Amino acid sequence: FRGVGKSEGKFDNGIGELADAAAALDWLQIQNPNASCFWISGFSFGAWIALHLLMRRPEIENFIAISPPAGRYDFGFLSPCPSPGLILQGDMDSVVMEEDVSTLVEKISKQKGSNIDYRVIIGADHFFRDKIDELNFHLNDYISENLNEFRPKKVKRDR
């Protein structure tokens, strides 16, 4: 997002970043007019932005939030959380405390109809150094388990 690496712009405390994410989703929808669903994902501050967009865009049907900065930002807007999703967190994260994320997940899970899959990767720091394979395993596992429900069913035809 803006202000990171070689990206243009400056950090905007979530306002401009949310507008950027919405513009990216608009572009994806234009490029993929026959898409049956959209998911959103984000890492750390990007997870906070992704979840804000989830609340504003009903076409987003699932999410993946990696190290959402619970304890640093307010997640009270996720009431109720409209879509199922995966939250991944490292237990050795010194930027986002696992206890804060666990508390967030407990709060969301108490909501009617909530469907949050919370997974903690043991020994993972904020950037999942030395744990990328485990992170990828959980991402692939969740996506393969949940994307099937959005795929069109194949119809068998008698010959």
CSV table of N, CA and C in Angstrom, one decimal, residues 14-159:
chain,number,residue,atom,x,y,z
A,14,GLY,N,-5.2,4.9,7.1
A,14,GLY,CA,-6.3,4.0,6.7
A,14,GLY,C,-7.2,4.6,5.7
A,15,ILE,N,-7.4,5.9,5.7
A,15,ILE,CA,-8.4,6.6,4.8
A,15,ILE,C,-8.0,6.4,3.3
A,16,GLY,N,-6.8,6.8,2.9
A,16,GLY,CA,-6.4,6.6,1.5
A,16,GLY,C,-6.1,5.2,1.2
A,17,GLU,N,-5.6,4.4,2.2
A,17,GLU,CA,-5.3,3.0,1.9
A,17,GLU,C,-6.6,2.2,1.6
A,18,LEU,N,-7.7,2.6,2.3
A,18,LEU,CA,-9.0,1.9,2.1
A,18,LEU,C,-9.5,2.3,0.7
A,19,ALA,N,-9.4,3.6,0.3
A,19,ALA,CA,-9.8,4.0,-1.0
A,19,ALA,C,-9.0,3.3,-2.1
A,20,ASP,N,-7.7,3.1,-1.8
A,20,ASP,CA,-6.8,2.3,-2.8
A,20,ASP,C,-7.3,0.9,-2.9
A,21,ALA,N,-7.6,0.3,-1.8
A,21,ALA,CA,-8.1,-1.1,-1.8
A,21,ALA,C,-9.4,-1.2,-2.6
A,22,ALA,N,-10.3,-0.3,-2.4
A,22,ALA,CA,-11.6,-0.3,-3.1
A,22,ALA,C,-11.4,-0.1,-4.6
A,23,ALA,N,-10.4,0.8,-4.9
A,23,ALA,CA,-10.1,1.0,-6.4
A,23,ALA,C,-9.6,-0.3,-7.0
A,24,ALA,N,-8.7,-1.0,-6.2
A,24,ALA,CA,-8.2,-2.2,-6.7
A,24,ALA,C,-9.3,-3.3,-6.9
A,25,LEU,N,-10.2,-3.4,-6.0
A,25,LEU,CA,-11.3,-4.3,-6.1
A,25,LEU,C,-12.2,-3.9,-7.3
A,26,ASP,N,-12.5,-2.6,-7.5
A,26,ASP,CA,-13.2,-2.2,-8.7
A,26,ASP,C,-12.5,-2.6,-10.0
A,27,TRP,N,-11.2,-2.4,-10.0
A,27,TRP,CA,-10.5,-2.8,-11.2
A,27,TRP,C,-10.6,-4.3,-11.5
A,28,LEU,N,-10.4,-5.1,-10.4
A,28,LEU,CA,-10.5,-6.6,-10.5
A,28,LEU,C,-11.9,-7.0,-11.0
A,29,GLN,N,-12.9,-6.3,-10.6
A,29,GLN,CA,-14.3,-6.7,-11.0
A,29,GLN,C,-14.5,-6.3,-12.5
A,30,ILE,N,-13.9,-5.2,-12.9
A,30,ILE,CA,-14.0,-4.8,-14.3
A,30,ILE,C,-13.3,-5.8,-15.2
A,31,GLN,N,-12.1,-6.3,-14.7
A,31,GLN,CA,-11.3,-7.2,-15.5
A,31,GLN,C,-11.8,-8.6,-15.5
A,32,ASN,N,-12.7,-8.9,-14.5
A,32,ASN,CA,-13.2,-10.3,-14.3
A,32,ASN,C,-14.7,-10.2,-14.2
A,33,PRO,N,-15.5,-9.8,-15.2
A,33,PRO,CA,-16.9,-9.6,-15.1
A,33,PRO,C,-17.7,-10.9,-14.8
A,34,ASN,N,-17.1,-12.0,-15.1
A,34,ASN,CA,-17.8,-13.3,-14.9
A,34,ASN,C,-17.4,-14.0,-13.6
A,35,ALA,N,-16.6,-13.3,-12.8
A,35,ALA,CA,-16.1,-13.9,-11.5
A,35,ALA,C,-17.4,-14.2,-10.6
A,36,SER,N,-17.4,-15.4,-10.0
A,36,SER,CA,-18.5,-15.8,-9.2
A,36,SER,C,-18.4,-15.2,-7.7
A,37,CYS,N,-17.1,-14.9,-7.4
A,37,CYS,CA,-16.9,-14.3,-6.0
A,37,CYS,C,-15.6,-13.6,-5.9
A,38,PHE,N,-15.5,-12.9,-4.9
A,38,PHE,CA,-14.2,-12.2,-4.6
A,38,PHE,C,-13.8,-12.4,-3.1
A,39,TRP,N,-12.6,-12.6,-2.9
A,39,TRP,CA,-12.0,-12.7,-1.5
A,39,TRP,C,-11.1,-11.5,-1.3
A,40,ILE,N,-10.8,-11.3,-0.1
A,40,ILE,CA,-9.8,-10.2,0.2
A,40,ILE,C,-8.8,-10.8,1.2
A,41,SER,N,-7.6,-10.3,1.2
A,41,SER,CA,-6.6,-10.7,2.1
A,41,SER,C,-5.7,-9.5,2.4
A,42,GLY,N,-5.1,-9.6,3.6
A,42,GLY,CA,-4.1,-8.6,4.0
A,42,GLY,C,-3.2,-9.0,5.1
A,43,PHE,N,-2.1,-8.4,5.2
A,43,PHE,CA,-1.1,-8.7,6.2
A,43,PHE,C,-0.9,-7.5,7.1
A,44,SER,N,-1.0,-7.7,8.4
A,44,SER,CA,-0.7,-6.7,9.4
A,44,SER,C,-1.7,-5.5,9.2
A,45,PHE,N,-1.2,-4.3,9.0
A,45,PHE,CA,-2.0,-3.1,8.7
A,45,PHE,C,-2.9,-3.4,7.5
A,46,GLY,N,-2.4,-4.1,6.5
A,46,GLY,CA,-3.2,-4.5,5.4
A,46,GLY,C,-4.4,-5.4,5.7
A,47,ALA,N,-4.3,-6.2,6.8
A,47,ALA,CA,-5.4,-7.0,7.2
A,47,ALA,C,-6.5,-6.1,7.8
A,48,TRP,N,-6.1,-5.0,8.5
A,48,TRP,CA,-7.1,-4.1,9.0
A,48,TRP,C,-7.8,-3.4,7.9
A,49,ILE,N,-7.1,-3.0,6.9
A,49,ILE,CA,-7.7,-2.4,5.7
A,49,ILE,C,-8.6,-3.4,5.0
A,50,ALA,N,-8.1,-4.6,4.8
A,50,ALA,CA,-9.0,-5.6,4.1
A,50,ALA,C,-10.3,-5.9,4.8
A,51,LEU,N,-10.2,-5.9,6.2
A,51,LEU,CA,-11.5,-6.2,6.9
A,51,LEU,C,-12.4,-5.0,6.9
A,52,HIS,N,-11.8,-3.8,6.8
A,52,HIS,CA,-12.7,-2.6,6.6
A,52,HIS,C,-13.4,-2.7,5.2
A,53,LEU,N,-12.7,-3.1,4.2
A,53,LEU,CA,-13.3,-3.2,2.9
A,53,LEU,C,-14.4,-4.3,2.9
A,54,LEU,N,-14.1,-5.4,3.6
A,54,LEU,CA,-15.0,-6.5,3.7
A,54,LEU,C,-16.4,-6.0,4.2
A,55,MET,N,-16.3,-5.1,5.2
A,55,MET,CA,-17.6,-4.6,5.8
A,55,MET,C,-18.3,-3.6,4.8
A,56,ARG,N,-17.6,-3.1,3.8
A,56,ARG,CA,-18.3,-2.1,2.9
A,56,ARG,C,-18.7,-2.7,1.6
A,57,ARG,N,-18.2,-3.9,1.3
A,57,ARG,CA,-18.4,-4.4,0.0
A,57,ARG,C,-19.0,-5.9,0.1
A,58,PRO,N,-20.3,-6.0,-0.1
A,58,PRO,CA,-21.0,-7.3,0.1
A,58,PRO,C,-20.6,-8.4,-0.9
A,59,GLU,N,-19.9,-8.0,-2.0
A,59,GLU,CA,-19.5,-9.0,-3.0
A,59,GLU,C,-18.2,-9.7,-2.5
A,60,ILE,N,-17.6,-9.3,-1.4
A,60,ILE,CA,-16.5,-10.0,-0.8
A,60,ILE,C,-17.1,-11.2,0.0
A,61,GLU,N,-16.8,-12.4,-0.4
A,61,GLU,CA,-17.4,-13.5,0.3
A,61,GLU,C,-16.5,-14.3,1.3
A,62,ASN,N,-15.2,-13.9,1.3
A,62,ASN,CA,-14.3,-14.6,2.3
A,62,ASN,C,-13.1,-13.7,2.4
A,63,PHE,N,-12.4,-14.0,3.5
A,63,PHE,CA,-11.2,-13.2,3.8
A,63,PHE,C,-10.1,-14.0,4.4
A,64,ILE,N,-8.9,-13.5,4.3
A,64,ILE,CA,-7.7,-14.1,5.0
A,64,ILE,C,-7.0,-12.9,5.6
A,65,ALA,N,-6.8,-12.9,6.9
A,65,ALA,CA,-6.2,-11.8,7.6
A,65,ALA,C,-4.9,-12.4,8.3
A,66,ILE,N,-3.8,-12.0,7.9
A,66,ILE,CA,-2.5,-12.5,8.5
A,66,ILE,C,-2.0,-11.4,9.5
A,67,SER,N,-1.8,-11.8,10.7
A,67,SER,CA,-1.3,-10.9,11.8
A,67,SER,C,-2.1,-9.6,11.8
A,68,PRO,N,-3.4,-9.7,12.0
A,68,PRO,CA,-4.2,-8.4,12.1
A,68,PRO,C,-3.8,-7.7,13.3
A,69,PRO,N,-3.5,-6.4,13.3
A,69,PRO,CA,-3.0,-5.6,14.4
A,69,PRO,C,-4.0,-5.3,15.5
A,70,ALA,N,-4.6,-6.4,16.1
A,70,ALA,CA,-5.4,-6.2,17.2
A,70,ALA,C,-4.6,-5.7,18.4
A,71,GLY,N,-5.1,-4.8,19.1
A,71,GLY,CA,-4.4,-4.2,20.2
A,71,GLY,C,-3.7,-2.9,19.8
A,72,ARG,N,-3.6,-2.7,18.5
A,72,ARG,CA,-3.0,-1.5,17.9
A,72,ARG,C,-4.1,-0.6,17.3
A,73,TYR,N,-5.1,-1.3,16.6
A,73,TYR,CA,-6.2,-0.7,15.9
A,73,TYR,C,-7.5,-1.2,16.4
A,74,ASP,N,-8.5,-0.4,16.3
A,74,ASP,CA,-9.9,-0.8,16.7
A,74,ASP,C,-10.5,-1.7,15.7
A,75,PHE,N,-11.0,-2.9,16.1
A,75,PHE,CA,-11.7,-3.8,15.2
A,75,PHE,C,-13.2,-3.9,15.5
A,76,GLY,N,-13.7,-2.9,16.3
A,76,GLY,CA,-15.1,-2.9,16.7
A,76,GLY,C,-16.0,-2.8,15.5
A,77,PHE,N,-15.6,-2.4,14.3
A,77,PHE,CA,-16.4,-2.3,13.1
A,77,PHE,C,-16.8,-3.7,12.6
A,78,LEU,N,-16.2,-4.8,13.1
A,78,LEU,CA,-16.5,-6.1,12.6
A,78,LEU,C,-17.7,-6.7,13.4
A,79,SER,N,-18.8,-6.0,13.5
A,79,SER,CA,-19.9,-6.4,14.2
A,79,SER,C,-21.2,-6.2,13.5
A,80,PRO,N,-21.8,-7.2,12.9
A,80,PRO,CA,-21.3,-8.6,12.8
A,80,PRO,C,-20.3,-8.7,11.7
A,81,CYS,N,-19.5,-9.7,11.8
A,81,CYS,CA,-18.6,-10.1,10.7
A,81,CYS,C,-19.4,-10.8,9.6
A,82,PRO,N,-19.5,-10.2,8.4
A,82,PRO,CA,-20.4,-10.7,7.4
A,82,PRO,C,-20.0,-11.9,6.6
A,83,SER,N,-18.7,-12.3,6.7
A,83,SER,CA,-18.2,-13.4,5.8
A,83,SER,C,-17.3,-14.3,6.7
A,84,PRO,N,-17.2,-15.5,6.2
A,84,PRO,CA,-16.3,-16.4,6.9
A,84,PRO,C,-14.8,-16.0,6.5
A,85,GLY,N,-13.9,-16.5,7.3
A,85,GLY,CA,-12.5,-16.1,7.0
A,85,GLY,C,-11.5,-16.9,7.8
A,86,LEU,N,-10.3,-16.7,7.4
A,86,LEU,CA,-9.1,-17.3,8.1
A,86,LEU,C,-8.3,-16.2,8.8
A,87,ILE,N,-7.9,-16.4,10.0
A,87,ILE,CA,-7.0,-15.4,10.7
A,87,ILE,C,-5.8,-16.3,11.1
A,88,LEU,N,-4.6,-15.9,10.6
A,88,LEU,CA,-3.4,-16.5,10.9
A,88,LEU,C,-2.5,-15.6,11.8
A,89,GLN,N,-1.9,-16.2,12.8
A,89,GLN,CA,-1.0,-15.4,13.7
A,89,GLN,C,0.1,-16.3,14.2
A,90,GLY,N,1.3,-15.7,14.3
A,90,GLY,CA,2.4,-16.3,14.9
A,90,GLY,C,2.5,-16.1,16.4
A,91,ASP,N,2.9,-17.1,17.1
A,91,ASP,CA,2.9,-17.0,18.6
A,91,ASP,C,4.1,-16.3,19.1
A,92,MET,N,5.1,-16.0,18.3
A,92,MET,CA,6.3,-15.3,18.7
A,92,MET,C,6.4,-13.9,18.0
A,93,ASP,N,5.2,-13.4,17.6
A,93,ASP,CA,5.1,-12.1,17.0
A,93,ASP,C,5.3,-11.0,18.0
A,94,SER,N,6.3,-10.1,17.8
A,94,SER,CA,6.6,-9.1,18.8
A,94,SER,C,5.9,-7.8,18.4
A,95,VAL,N,5.3,-7.7,17.2
A,95,VAL,CA,4.6,-6.5,16.7
A,95,VAL,C,3.1,-6.6,17.0
A,96,VAL,N,2.5,-7.8,16.7
A,96,VAL,CA,1.1,-8.0,17.0
A,96,VAL,C,1.1,-9.2,18.0
A,97,MET,N,0.6,-9.0,19.2
A,97,MET,CA,0.6,-10.0,20.2
A,97,MET,C,-0.4,-11.1,19.9
A,98,GLU,N,-0.1,-12.3,20.0
A,98,GLU,CA,-1.0,-13.4,19.8
A,98,GLU,C,-2.2,-13.3,20.7
A,99,GLU,N,-2.0,-12.9,21.9
A,99,GLU,CA,-3.1,-12.8,22.9
A,99,GLU,C,-4.1,-11.8,22.4
A,100,ASP,N,-3.7,-10.7,21.8
A,100,ASP,CA,-4.6,-9.7,21.3
A,100,ASP,C,-5.4,-10.2,20.2
A,101,VAL,N,-4.8,-11.0,19.3
A,101,VAL,CA,-5.5,-11.6,18.1
A,101,VAL,C,-6.5,-12.6,18.6
A,102,SER,N,-6.1,-13.4,19.6
A,102,SER,CA,-6.9,-14.4,20.2
A,102,SER,C,-8.2,-13.8,20.8
A,103,THR,N,-8.0,-12.7,21.5
A,103,THR,CA,-9.1,-12.0,22.1
A,103,THR,C,-10.1,-11.5,21.0
A,104,LEU,N,-9.5,-10.9,19.9
A,104,LEU,CA,-10.3,-10.5,18.8
A,104,LEU,C,-11.1,-11.6,18.2
A,105,VAL,N,-10.5,-12.8,18.0
A,105,VAL,CA,-11.2,-13.9,17.4
A,105,VAL,C,-12.3,-14.4,18.3
A,106,GLU,N,-12.0,-14.4,19.7
A,106,GLU,CA,-13.1,-14.8,20.6
A,106,GLU,C,-14.3,-13.9,20.5
A,107,LYS,N,-14.0,-12.6,20.4
A,107,LYS,CA,-15.1,-11.6,20.3
A,107,LYS,C,-15.9,-11.8,19.0
A,108,ILE,N,-15.2,-12.0,17.9
A,108,ILE,CA,-16.0,-12.2,16.7
A,108,ILE,C,-16.7,-13.5,16.7
A,109,SER,N,-16.1,-14.5,17.3
A,109,SER,CA,-16.7,-15.9,17.3
A,109,SER,C,-18.0,-15.9,18.1
A,110,LYS,N,-18.2,-15.0,19.0
A,110,LYS,CA,-19.4,-14.9,19.8
A,110,LYS,C,-20.6,-14.4,19.0
A,111,GLN,N,-20.3,-13.8,17.9
A,111,GLN,CA,-21.4,-13.2,17.0
A,111,GLN,C,-22.2,-14.3,16.3
A,112,LYS,N,-23.4,-14.1,16.2
A,112,LYS,CA,-24.3,-15.0,15.5
A,112,LYS,C,-23.9,-15.2,14.1
A,113,GLY,N,-23.7,-16.5,13.7
A,113,GLY,CA,-23.4,-16.8,12.3
A,113,GLY,C,-21.9,-16.7,12.0
A,114,SER,N,-21.1,-16.4,13.0
A,114,SER,CA,-19.7,-16.2,12.8
A,114,SER,C,-19.0,-17.5,12.4
A,115,ASN,N,-18.1,-17.4,11.4
A,115,ASN,CA,-17.3,-18.6,10.9
A,115,ASN,C,-15.9,-18.2,10.7
A,116,ILE,N,-15.1,-18.1,11.8
A,116,ILE,CA,-13.7,-17.7,11.7
A,116,ILE,C,-12.8,-18.9,12.0
A,117,ASP,N,-11.9,-19.2,11.1
A,117,ASP,CA,-10.9,-20.3,11.3
A,117,ASP,C,-9.7,-19.6,11.8
A,118,TYR,N,-9.3,-19.8,13.1
A,118,TYR,CA,-8.1,-19.2,13.7
A,118,TYR,C,-7.0,-20.2,13.8
A,119,ARG,N,-5.9,-19.9,13.2
A,119,ARG,CA,-4.7,-20.8,13.3
A,119,ARG,C,-3.5,-20.0,13.8
A,120,VAL,N,-2.8,-20.6,14.7
A,120,VAL,CA,-1.6,-20.0,15.3
A,120,VAL,C,-0.4,-20.9,14.8
A,121,ILE,N,0.6,-20.2,14.3
A,121,ILE,CA,1.8,-20.9,13.9
A,121,ILE,C,2.8,-20.8,14.9
A,122,ILE,N,3.2,-21.9,15.5
A,122,ILE,CA,4.1,-22.0,16.6
A,122,ILE,C,5.5,-21.6,16.2
A,123,GLY,N,6.1,-20.7,16.9
A,123,GLY,CA,7.5,-20.2,16.6
A,123,GLY,C,7.6,-19.2,15.5
A,124,ALA,N,6.4,-18.7,15.0
A,124,ALA,CA,6.5,-17.7,13.9
A,124,ALA,C,6.5,-16.3,14.5
A,125,ASP,N,7.4,-15.4,13.9
A,125,ASP,CA,7.5,-14.0,14.3
A,125,ASP,C,6.5,-13.3,13.4
A,126,HIS,N,6.6,-11.9,13.4
A,126,HIS,CA,5.7,-11.1,12.6
A,126,HIS,C,5.8,-11.4,11.1
A,127,PHE,N,7.0,-11.7,10.7
A,127,PHE,CA,7.2,-11.8,9.2
A,127,PHE,C,7.3,-13.3,8.8
A,128,PHE,N,7.0,-14.2,9.8
A,128,PHE,CA,7.0,-15.6,9.6
A,128,PHE,C,8.3,-16.1,9.0
A,129,ARG,N,9.4,-15.5,9.5
A,129,ARG,CA,10.7,-16.0,9.1
A,129,ARG,C,10.9,-17.4,9.5
A,130,ASP,N,11.4,-18.2,8.7
A,130,ASP,CA,11.6,-19.6,8.9
A,130,ASP,C,10.3,-20.4,9.0
A,131,LYS,N,9.2,-19.8,8.8
A,131,LYS,CA,7.9,-20.4,8.9
A,131,LYS,C,7.0,-20.2,7.7
A,132,ILE,N,7.7,-19.7,6.6
A,132,ILE,CA,6.9,-19.5,5.4
A,132,ILE,C,6.3,-20.7,4.8
A,133,ASP,N,6.9,-21.9,4.9
A,133,ASP,CA,6.3,-23.1,4.4
A,133,ASP,C,5.1,-23.4,5.2
A,134,GLU,N,5.1,-23.2,6.5
A,134,GLU,CA,3.9,-23.5,7.3
A,134,GLU,C,2.8,-22.5,7.0
A,135,LEU,N,3.2,-21.2,6.8
A,135,LEU,CA,2.2,-20.2,6.4
A,135,LEU,C,1.5,-20.6,5.1
A,136,ASN,N,2.3,-21.0,4.1
A,136,ASN,CA,1.8,-21.4,2.8
A,136,ASN,C,0.9,-22.6,2.9
A,137,PHE,N,1.3,-23.6,3.8
A,137,PHE,CA,0.5,-24.8,4.0
A,137,PHE,C,-0.9,-24.3,4.5
A,138,HIS,N,-1.0,-23.5,5.5
A,138,HIS,CA,-2.3,-23.1,6.1
A,138,HIS,C,-3.1,-22.3,5.0
A,139,LEU,N,-2.4,-21.4,4.3
A,139,LEU,CA,-3.1,-20.7,3.2
A,139,LEU,C,-3.7,-21.6,2.2
A,140,ASN,N,-2.9,-22.5,1.7
A,140,ASN,CA,-3.4,-23.4,0.7
A,140,ASN,C,-4.5,-24.3,1.2
A,141,ASP,N,-4.3,-24.8,2.4
A,141,ASP,CA,-5.3,-25.7,3.0
A,141,ASP,C,-6.7,-24.9,3.1
A,142,TYR,N,-6.6,-23.7,3.7
A,142,TYR,CA,-7.9,-23.0,3.8
A,142,TYR,C,-8.5,-22.7,2.5
A,143,ILE,N,-7.7,-22.2,1.5
A,143,ILE,CA,-8.3,-21.8,0.2
A,143,ILE,C,-8.9,-23.1,-0.5
A,144,SER,N,-8.1,-24.2,-0.4
A,144,SER,CA,-8.7,-25.4,-1.1
A,144,SER,C,-9.9,-25.9,-0.4
A,145,GLU,N,-10.0,-25.8,0.9
A,145,GLU,CA,-11.2,-26.2,1.6
A,145,GLU,C,-12.4,-25.4,1.3
A,146,ASN,N,-12.2,-24.1,1.2
A,146,ASN,CA,-13.3,-23.1,1.1
A,146,ASN,C,-13.6,-22.6,-0.3
A,147,LEU,N,-12.7,-22.7,-1.2
A,147,LEU,CA,-13.0,-22.3,-2.6
A,147,LEU,C,-13.9,-23.2,-3.3
A,148,ASN,N,-13.9,-24.5,-2.9
A,148,ASN,CA,-14.8,-25.4,-3.6
A,148,ASN,C,-16.2,-25.1,-3.5
A,149,GLU,N,-16.7,-24.4,-2.5
A,149,GLU,CA,-18.1,-24.1,-2.3
A,149,GLU,C,-18.5,-23.0,-3.3
A,150,PHE,N,-17.5,-22.3,-3.9
A,150,PHE,CA,-17.8,-21.2,-4.9
A,150,PHE,C,-17.7,-21.7,-6.3
A,151,ARG,N,-17.1,-22.8,-6.5
A,151,ARG,CA,-16.9,-23.3,-7.9
A,151,ARG,C,-18.2,-23.8,-8.4
A,152,PRO,N,-18.5,-23.6,-9.7
A,152,PRO,CA,-19.7,-24.1,-10.2
A,152,PRO,C,-19.7,-25.7,-10.3
A,153,LYS,N,-20.8,-26.3,-10.0
A,153,LYS,CA,-20.9,-27.7,-10.0
A,153,LYS,C,-20.9,-28.2,-11.4
A,154,LYS,N,-20.1,-29.3,-11.7
A,154,LYS,CA,-20.2,-29.9,-13.0
A,154,LYS,C,-21.4,-30.8,-13.1
A,155,VAL,N,-22.0,-30.7,-14.2
A,155,VAL,CA,-23.3,-31.4,-14.5
A,155,VAL,C,-22.9,-32.6,-15.3
A,156,LYS,N,-23.3,-33.8,-14.8
A,156,LYS,CA,-23.1,-35.0,-15.6
A,156,LYS,C,-24.2,-35.2,-16.6
A,157,ARG,N,-23.8,-35.5,-17.8
A,157,ARG,CA,-24.8,-35.7,-18.9
A,157,ARG,C,-24.8,-37.1,-19.4
A,158,ASP,N,-26.0,-37.6,-19.5
A,158,ASP,CA,-26.1,-39.0,-20.1
A,158,ASP,C,-25.9,-38.9,-21.6
A,159,ARG,N,-25.2,-39.9,-22.2
A,159,ARG,CA,-25.0,-39.9,-23.6
A,159,ARG,C,-25.8,-40.9,-24.3
